[in-house]
Amino acid sequence: RYVQFGNIIIMRPFHLAFPVTDLEATKSFFVNILQCEVGRSSDAWIDFNMFGHQVVAHLVDKNDHPASNSVDGDEVPASHFGVVLTMSQWKALKNHLLEQKIQFIIEPKIRFKGEAGEQATMFFLDPSGNALEFKAFNNDNQIFAK
């Protein structure tokens, strides 16, 4: 989605989370091969700045393939995607989804409150069961904050 200010068009950062079976190999590939910077991380996931977009590797077991990882007290689907919106866009979408009676898998909330990377977030499923996350930051400098 694009945001237009007069003649200037700004594309918002894309967000993608994907499952991986080897977090260290993934980190090495994204940092050394793709030259991505590492943002926040845990023993179960790593944020990467991939050319201005936020991609997140979520560790899954090779044999079990768990469907989620714990992130700030929520069970976040290991595979999900969405868009980083402006805060006003996020609030408008949240209100629209509430009006449409969308069932959230993670209710709209502020995650990492008072910490680096504080963000508004919400998760819900599309009709095929794909997890979608829409998020926003008060300041875009926080997207990749550690």
XYZ file of N, CA, C and O in Angstrom:
584
model
N 0.851 -1.181 0.000
C 0.000 0.000 0.000
C 0.887 1.231 0.000
O 1.917 1.277 0.643
N 0.459 2.228 -0.706
C 1.220 3.458 -0.810
C 0.522 4.572 -0.045
O -0.696 4.617 0.036
N 1.317 5.467 0.503
C 0.813 6.676 1.137
C 1.306 7.826 0.277
O 2.481 7.885 -0.075
N 0.415 8.736 -0.098
C 0.799 9.830 -0.973
C 0.716 11.155 -0.238
O -0.267 11.438 0.433
N 1.802 11.937 -0.343
C 1.877 13.297 0.191
C 2.188 14.209 -0.981
O 3.334 14.290 -1.421
N 1.160 14.862 -1.520
C 1.373 15.689 -2.703
C 1.842 14.822 -3.857
O 1.193 13.853 -4.220
N 3.010 15.156 -4.430
C 3.567 14.379 -5.540
C 4.471 13.247 -5.063
O 5.019 12.513 -5.876
N 4.666 13.124 -3.748
C 5.573 12.110 -3.206
C 4.760 10.884 -2.797
O 3.782 10.982 -2.064
N 5.185 9.710 -3.274
C 4.535 8.453 -2.914
C 5.508 7.658 -2.060
O 6.661 7.450 -2.430
N 5.031 7.217 -0.894
C 5.862 6.451 0.031
C 5.239 5.072 0.207
O 4.056 4.950 0.515
N 6.054 4.030 -0.007
C 5.577 2.682 0.231
C 5.846 2.318 1.683
O 6.925 2.570 2.195
N 4.870 1.721 2.357
C 5.019 1.277 3.734
C 5.804 -0.034 3.752
O 5.709 -0.835 2.828
N 6.569 -0.298 4.815
C 7.330 -1.539 4.910
C 6.413 -2.762 4.957
O 5.362 -2.745 5.591
N 6.831 -3.814 4.289
C 6.125 -5.082 4.305
C 6.617 -5.904 5.479
O 7.778 -5.809 5.873
N 5.769 -6.733 6.053
C 6.123 -7.621 7.175
C 5.827 -9.055 6.760
O 4.740 -9.353 6.278
N 6.816 -9.942 6.926
C 6.636 -11.355 6.618
C 7.326 -12.183 7.682
O 8.476 -11.925 8.029
N 6.633 -13.173 8.216
C 7.219 -14.125 9.157
C 7.173 -15.495 8.510
O 6.200 -15.830 7.837
N 8.236 -16.275 8.707
C 8.313 -17.571 8.047
C 9.010 -18.575 8.954
O 9.857 -18.211 9.768
N 8.650 -19.860 8.834
C 9.253 -20.880 9.691
C 10.626 -21.303 9.178
O 10.844 -21.379 7.966
N 11.550 -21.563 10.104
C 12.883 -22.073 9.776
C 13.222 -23.186 10.759
O 12.703 -23.218 11.873
N 14.096 -24.086 10.342
C 14.475 -25.195 11.215
C 15.855 -25.013 11.831
O 16.254 -25.783 12.693
N 16.603 -23.987 11.399
C 17.938 -23.725 11.944
C 18.119 -22.210 12.030
O 18.393 -21.551 11.022
N 17.938 -21.667 13.228
C 17.986 -20.217 13.422
C 19.375 -19.648 13.139
O 19.492 -18.589 12.523
N 20.435 -20.325 13.573
C 21.797 -19.827 13.354
C 22.163 -19.809 11.871
O 22.767 -18.859 11.384
N 21.809 -20.871 11.144
C 22.084 -20.907 9.699
C 21.294 -19.817 8.979
O 21.797 -19.172 8.065
N 20.054 -19.601 9.431
C 19.217 -18.552 8.842
C 19.833 -17.183 9.100
O 19.935 -16.354 8.191
N 20.275 -16.956 10.348
C 20.907 -15.678 10.690
C 22.155 -15.468 9.844
O 22.357 -14.383 9.275
N 22.981 -16.476 9.715
C 24.202 -16.366 8.919
C 23.871 -16.022 7.466
O 24.493 -15.147 6.864
N 22.880 -16.689 6.900
C 22.490 -16.433 5.517
C 21.982 -15.007 5.338
O 22.424 -14.285 4.444
N 21.049 -14.581 6.198
C 20.458 -13.250 6.036
C 21.470 -12.136 6.306
O 21.446 -11.105 5.647
N 22.372 -12.346 7.265
C 23.367 -11.319 7.592
C 24.533 -11.332 6.602
O 24.899 -10.292 6.046
N 25.112 -12.500 6.352
C 26.328 -12.575 5.531
C 26.067 -12.604 4.030
O 26.850 -12.051 3.263
N 25.010 -13.226 3.607
C 24.724 -13.335 2.181
C 23.842 -12.180 1.701
O 24.158 -11.508 0.725
N 22.727 -11.954 2.407
C 21.808 -10.889 1.993
C 22.147 -9.535 2.602
O 21.538 -8.536 2.243
N 23.098 -9.499 3.544
C 23.564 -8.270 4.201
C 22.436 -7.528 4.924
O 22.371 -6.306 4.916
N 21.553 -8.299 5.561
C 20.469 -7.723 6.352
C 20.974 -7.423 7.754
O 21.827 -8.135 8.278
N 20.432 -6.383 8.363
C 20.722 -6.091 9.759
C 19.758 -6.876 10.642
O 18.607 -7.102 10.269
N 20.243 -7.287 11.816
C 19.410 -7.991 12.780
C 18.744 -6.972 13.688
O 19.391 -6.029 14.155
N 17.461 -7.155 13.933
C 16.728 -6.324 14.882
C 16.576 -7.082 16.187
O 17.516 -7.717 16.663
N 15.373 -7.079 16.751
C 15.113 -7.824 17.976
C 15.203 -9.318 17.693
O 14.997 -9.765 16.567
N 15.476 -10.098 18.751
C 15.521 -11.542 18.572
C 15.312 -12.234 19.911
O 15.372 -11.604 20.969
N 15.057 -13.525 19.838
C 14.983 -14.376 21.023
C 15.575 -15.720 20.621
O 16.099 -15.859 19.518
N 15.445 -16.709 21.470
C 15.941 -18.034 21.101
C 14.988 -18.741 20.144
O 15.279 -19.837 19.669
N 13.855 -18.113 19.807
C 12.869 -18.725 18.917
C 12.607 -17.928 17.639
O 11.954 -18.435 16.732
N 13.088 -16.687 17.542
C 12.829 -15.885 16.348
C 13.856 -14.763 16.215
O 14.496 -14.374 17.195
N 14.022 -14.251 14.979
C 14.932 -13.137 14.686
C 14.250 -12.206 13.689
O 13.755 -12.657 12.658
N 14.256 -10.902 13.996
C 13.815 -9.869 13.049
C 14.987 -9.481 12.159
O 16.104 -9.286 12.655
N 14.722 -9.338 10.853
C 15.735 -8.842 9.928
C 15.198 -7.614 9.214
O 14.013 -7.542 8.878
N 16.092 -6.646 8.960
C 15.792 -5.507 8.104
C 16.237 -5.912 6.709
O 17.409 -5.885 6.382
N 15.292 -6.325 5.871
C 15.595 -6.766 4.517
C 15.191 -5.663 3.547
O 14.035 -5.572 3.137
N 16.145 -4.788 3.274
C 15.934 -3.678 2.347
C 14.763 -2.805 2.781
O 13.949 -2.371 1.970
N 14.671 -2.574 4.091
C 13.627 -1.713 4.624
C 12.347 -2.431 5.002
O 11.433 -1.825 5.545
N 12.284 -3.722 4.718
C 11.105 -4.515 5.075
C 11.432 -5.381 6.282
O 12.574 -5.770 6.496
N 10.409 -5.692 7.079
C 10.608 -6.476 8.291
C 10.254 -7.932 8.016
O 9.092 -8.278 7.807
N 11.283 -8.794 7.988
C 11.055 -10.223 7.839
C 11.519 -10.902 9.120
O 12.522 -10.503 9.709
N 10.762 -11.898 9.562
C 11.021 -12.535 10.845
C 11.092 -14.046 10.662
O 10.133 -14.662 10.176
N 12.237 -14.628 11.051
C 12.413 -16.078 11.008
C 11.961 -16.651 12.346
O 12.450 -16.241 13.398
N 11.014 -17.593 12.308
C 10.512 -18.261 13.514
C 10.984 -19.713 13.494
O 10.713 -20.447 12.543
N 11.669 -20.126 14.552
C 12.192 -21.475 14.663
C 11.068 -22.486 14.872
O 10.207 -22.299 15.728
N 11.075 -23.542 14.056
C 10.140 -24.651 14.225
C 10.940 -25.943 14.300
O 12.039 -26.045 13.770
N 10.392 -26.927 14.967
C 11.037 -28.226 15.095
C 10.910 -28.993 13.781
O 9.837 -29.026 13.184
N 12.000 -29.607 13.329
C 11.984 -30.349 12.066
C 10.930 -31.449 12.069
O 10.308 -31.719 11.053
N 10.717 -32.084 13.205
C 9.800 -33.226 13.276
C 8.391 -32.838 13.689
O 7.432 -33.458 13.269
N 8.282 -31.828 14.528
C 6.998 -31.477 15.111
C 6.294 -30.344 14.377
O 5.080 -30.278 14.339
N 7.037 -29.427 13.821
C 6.514 -28.240 13.141
C 5.454 -27.512 13.959
O 4.289 -27.434 13.572
N 5.836 -26.983 15.141
C 4.851 -26.256 15.938
C 4.302 -25.059 15.154
O 4.986 -24.490 14.316
N 3.092 -24.750 15.445
C 2.405 -23.704 14.695
C 2.656 -22.308 15.239
O 2.256 -21.347 14.617
N 3.311 -22.168 16.412
C 3.469 -20.840 16.993
C 4.710 -20.758 17.877
O 5.302 -21.767 18.232
N 5.075 -19.520 18.203
C 6.137 -19.214 19.152
C 5.609 -18.175 20.130
O 4.779 -17.344 19.776
N 6.129 -18.202 21.349
C 5.721 -17.224 22.346
C 6.454 -15.908 22.099
O 7.677 -15.879 22.013
N 5.699 -14.822 21.942
C 6.250 -13.479 21.743
C 5.506 -12.539 22.675
O 4.303 -12.338 22.521
N 6.203 -11.998 23.650
C 5.635 -11.032 24.587
C 4.302 -11.513 25.165
O 3.334 -10.759 25.235
N 4.257 -12.792 25.528
C 3.082 -13.336 26.188
C 1.994 -13.873 25.279
O 0.986 -14.379 25.764
N 2.167 -13.773 23.960
C 1.171 -14.292 23.021
C 1.768 -15.445 22.237
O 2.969 -15.474 21.968
N 0.926 -16.391 21.832
C 1.351 -17.453 20.926
C 1.155 -16.949 19.502
O 0.043 -16.899 18.991
N 2.282 -16.552 18.875
C 2.262 -15.959 17.539
C 2.451 -17.056 16.499
O 3.390 -17.850 16.599
N 1.569 -17.127 15.489
C 1.746 -18.119 14.436
C 3.128 -17.980 13.794
O 3.544 -16.875 13.424
N 3.852 -19.095 13.668
C 5.204 -19.047 13.098
C 5.176 -18.559 11.653
O 6.094 -17.885 11.206
N 4.132 -18.881 10.929
C 4.001 -18.417 9.547
C 2.857 -17.407 9.481
O 1.702 -17.744 9.742
N 3.194 -16.173 9.162
C 2.192 -15.128 9.002
C 2.775 -13.991 8.174
O 3.980 -13.927 7.974
N 1.922 -13.117 7.682
C 2.396 -11.949 6.948
C 1.423 -10.807 7.161
O 0.323 -11.001 7.679
N 1.846 -9.608 6.785
C 1.001 -8.439 6.945
C 1.723 -7.200 6.481
O 2.689 -7.278 5.742
N 1.233 -6.069 6.949
C 1.791 -4.779 6.548
C 2.023 -3.940 7.790
O 1.229 -3.973 8.729
N 3.114 -3.174 7.775
C 3.381 -2.191 8.816
C 2.672 -0.903 8.381
O 3.061 -0.276 7.397
N 1.614 -0.558 9.093
C 0.808 0.618 8.775
C 1.259 1.812 9.596
O 2.028 1.662 10.544
N 0.747 2.990 9.259
C 0.898 4.121 10.161
C -0.057 3.862 11.329
O -1.002 3.058 11.210
N 0.144 4.529 12.439
C -0.724 4.299 13.597
C -2.174 4.656 13.281
O -3.093 3.937 13.679
N -2.385 5.740 12.542
C -3.771 6.110 12.215
C -4.406 5.074 11.282
O -5.600 4.765 11.429
N -3.643 4.521 10.342
C -4.174 3.475 9.476
C -4.508 2.222 10.294
O -5.533 1.579 10.062
N -3.623 1.881 11.245
C -3.838 0.694 12.076
C -5.127 0.841 12.888
O -5.937 -0.084 12.954
N -5.315 2.010 13.503
C -6.516 2.243 14.309
C -7.774 2.182 13.447
O -8.785 1.602 13.855
N -7.710 2.750 12.248
C -8.867 2.709 11.351
C -9.171 1.270 10.928
O -10.343 0.856 10.908
N -8.140 0.485 10.601
C -8.352 -0.910 10.228
C -8.901 -1.701 11.416
O -9.835 -2.498 11.266
N -8.347 -1.477 12.597
C -8.835 -2.164 13.800
C -10.327 -1.894 13.989
O -11.110 -2.822 14.200
N -10.721 -0.634 13.893
C -12.133 -0.279 14.070
C -13.009 -0.927 13.003
O -14.098 -1.424 13.299
N -12.522 -0.947 11.765
C -13.273 -1.575 10.674
C -13.443 -3.073 10.942
O -14.535 -3.623 10.770
N -12.356 -3.728 11.353
C -12.418 -5.168 11.626
C -13.358 -5.472 12.792
O -14.101 -6.465 12.751
N -13.335 -4.627 13.812
C -14.265 -4.805 14.933
C -15.706 -4.660 14.462
O -16.575 -5.446 14.853
N -15.972 -3.675 13.592
C -17.318 -3.495 13.035
C -17.750 -4.703 12.216
O -18.926 -5.070 12.202
N -16.772 -5.325 11.534
C -17.056 -6.498 10.705
C -17.120 -7.788 11.528
O -17.352 -8.856 10.973
N -16.884 -7.653 12.835
C -16.922 -8.787 13.762
C -15.927 -9.884 13.391
O -16.215 -11.083 13.484
N -14.731 -9.456 12.961
C -13.645 -10.392 12.654
C -13.204 -11.059 13.956
O -13.062 -10.399 14.990
N -12.974 -12.351 13.916
C -12.485 -13.085 15.078
C -10.951 -13.007 15.070
O -10.305 -13.477 14.143
N -10.392 -12.403 16.099
C -8.945 -12.249 16.207
C -8.334 -13.481 16.851
O -8.912 -14.050 17.777
N -7.142 -13.872 16.384
C -6.400 -14.906 17.093
C -5.495 -14.259 18.139
O -5.151 -14.890 19.123
N -5.127 -13.002 17.918
C -4.506 -12.158 18.944
C -5.201 -10.805 18.830
O -5.123 -10.131 17.803
N -5.929 -10.452 19.881
C -6.700 -9.210 19.903
C -5.794 -7.990 19.679
O -4.613 -8.018 20.042
N -6.326 -6.905 19.107
C -5.539 -5.676 18.955
C -4.970 -5.242 20.302
O -5.694 -5.222 21.304
N -3.671 -4.942 20.317
C -2.997 -4.597 21.574
C -1.680 -3.890 21.278
O -1.232 -3.842 20.145
N -1.072 -3.370 22.339
C 0.276 -2.808 22.265
C 1.233 -3.863 22.808
O 1.084 -4.323 23.934
N 2.203 -4.236 21.993
C 3.208 -5.240 22.366
C 4.519 -4.532 22.694
O 4.808 -3.474 22.155
N 5.311 -5.123 23.567
C 6.601 -4.575 24.007
C 6.421 -3.174 24.597
O 7.231 -2.279 24.372
N 5.345 -2.979 25.342
C 5.010 -1.663 25.904
C 6.174 -1.111 26.731
O 6.692 -1.782 27.616
N 6.608 0.112 26.411
C 7.688 0.780 27.115
C 9.074 0.267 26.755
O 10.059 0.686 27.349
N 9.166 -0.635 25.776
C 10.453 -1.205 25.370
C 10.776 -0.811 23.929
O 9.925 -0.279 23.212
N 12.016 -1.116 23.518
C 12.385 -0.917 22.119
C 11.447 -1.744 21.257
O 11.124 -2.886 21.585
N 10.983 -1.161 20.170
C 10.097 -1.872 19.265
C 8.644 -1.903 19.682
O 7.862 -2.679 19.130
N 8.243 -1.033 20.641
C 6.831 -0.983 21.046
C 5.972 -0.818 19.799
O 6.275 -0.012 18.926
N 4.901 -1.628 19.724
C 4.088 -1.633 18.517
C 2.653 -2.012 18.817
O 2.371 -2.744 19.761
N 1.766 -1.500 18.000
C 0.378 -1.939 17.995
C 0.326 -3.146 17.067
O 0.964 -3.153 16.015
N -0.408 -4.179 17.471
C -0.473 -5.393 16.651
C -1.828 -6.058 16.782
O -2.537 -5.850 17.777
N -2.189 -6.833 15.775
C -3.396 -7.656 15.804
C -3.229 -8.770 14.782
O -2.580 -8.584 13.758
N -3.775 -9.939 15.115
C -3.700 -11.106 14.245
C -5.095 -11.663 14.004
O -5.903 -11.743 14.928
N -5.346 -12.104 12.784
C -6.575 -12.797 12.436
C -6.294 -13.667 11.225
O -5.227 -13.569 10.614
N -7.229 -14.556 10.899
C -7.049 -15.495 9.795
C -7.853 -15.066 8.577
O -8.951 -14.517 8.705
N -7.298 -15.352 7.392
C -8.079 -15.167 6.174
C -8.962 -16.407 5.989
O -8.875 -17.362 6.782
N -9.838 -16.439 4.984
C -10.746 -17.577 4.828
C -10.053 -18.929 4.613
O -10.653 -19.974 4.853
N -8.784 -18.905 4.177
C -8.043 -20.152 3.977
C -7.233 -20.558 5.198
O -6.498 -21.537 5.164
N -7.310 -19.753 6.279
C -6.588 -20.067 7.500
C -5.184 -19.486 7.569
O -4.429 -19.823 8.476
N -4.821 -18.620 6.626
C -3.521 -17.952 6.686
C -3.564 -16.856 7.740
O -4.507 -16.061 7.782
N -2.547 -16.825 8.598
C -2.484 -15.819 9.658
C -1.976 -14.496 9.095
O -0.964 -14.450 8.394
N -2.681 -13.426 9.413
C -2.313 -12.073 9.005
C -2.029 -11.247 10.243
O -2.780 -11.308 11.216
N -0.949 -10.463 10.196
C -0.647 -9.522 11.274
C -0.549 -8.133 10.668
O 0.177 -7.915 9.704
N -1.261 -7.203 11.266
C -1.118 -5.797 10.906
C -0.595 -5.091 12.137
O -1.082 -5.302 13.242
N 0.444 -4.265 11.936
C 1.104 -3.619 13.063
C 1.403 -2.179 12.722
O 1.344 -1.778 11.559
N 1.724 -1.403 13.756
C 2.090 -0.001 13.581
C 2.993 0.416 14.728
O 2.929 -0.148 15.824
N 3.826 1.386 14.459
C 4.737 1.956 15.441
C 4.433 3.441 15.538
O 4.053 4.070 14.543
N 4.620 4.023 16.720
C 4.463 5.469 16.847
C 5.547 6.203 16.078
O 5.356 7.338 15.657
N 6.691 5.547 15.895
C 7.820 6.126 15.175
C 8.442 5.010 14.347
O 8.845 3.985 14.895
N 8.542 5.191 13.034
C 9.085 4.143 12.171
C 10.521 3.765 12.522
O 10.980 2.684 12.149
N 11.235 4.619 13.238
C 12.597 4.264 13.679
C 12.569 3.072 14.631
O 13.608 2.463 14.878
N 11.419 2.733 15.176
C 11.292 1.612 16.101
C 11.094 0.270 15.400
O 11.136 -0.781 16.027
N 10.858 0.281 14.073
C 10.581 -0.953 13.356
C 11.688 -1.977 13.565
O 11.428 -3.159 13.798
N 12.950 -1.544 13.533
C 14.073 -2.460 13.677
C 14.866 -2.205 14.956
O 15.994 -2.663 15.100
N 14.263 -1.501 15.911
C 14.951 -1.185 17.170
C 15.259 -2.458 17.942
O 14.486 -3.408 17.930
N 16.403 -2.452 18.623
C 16.805 -3.615 19.431
C 16.467 -3.368 20.883
O 16.471 -2.296 21.367
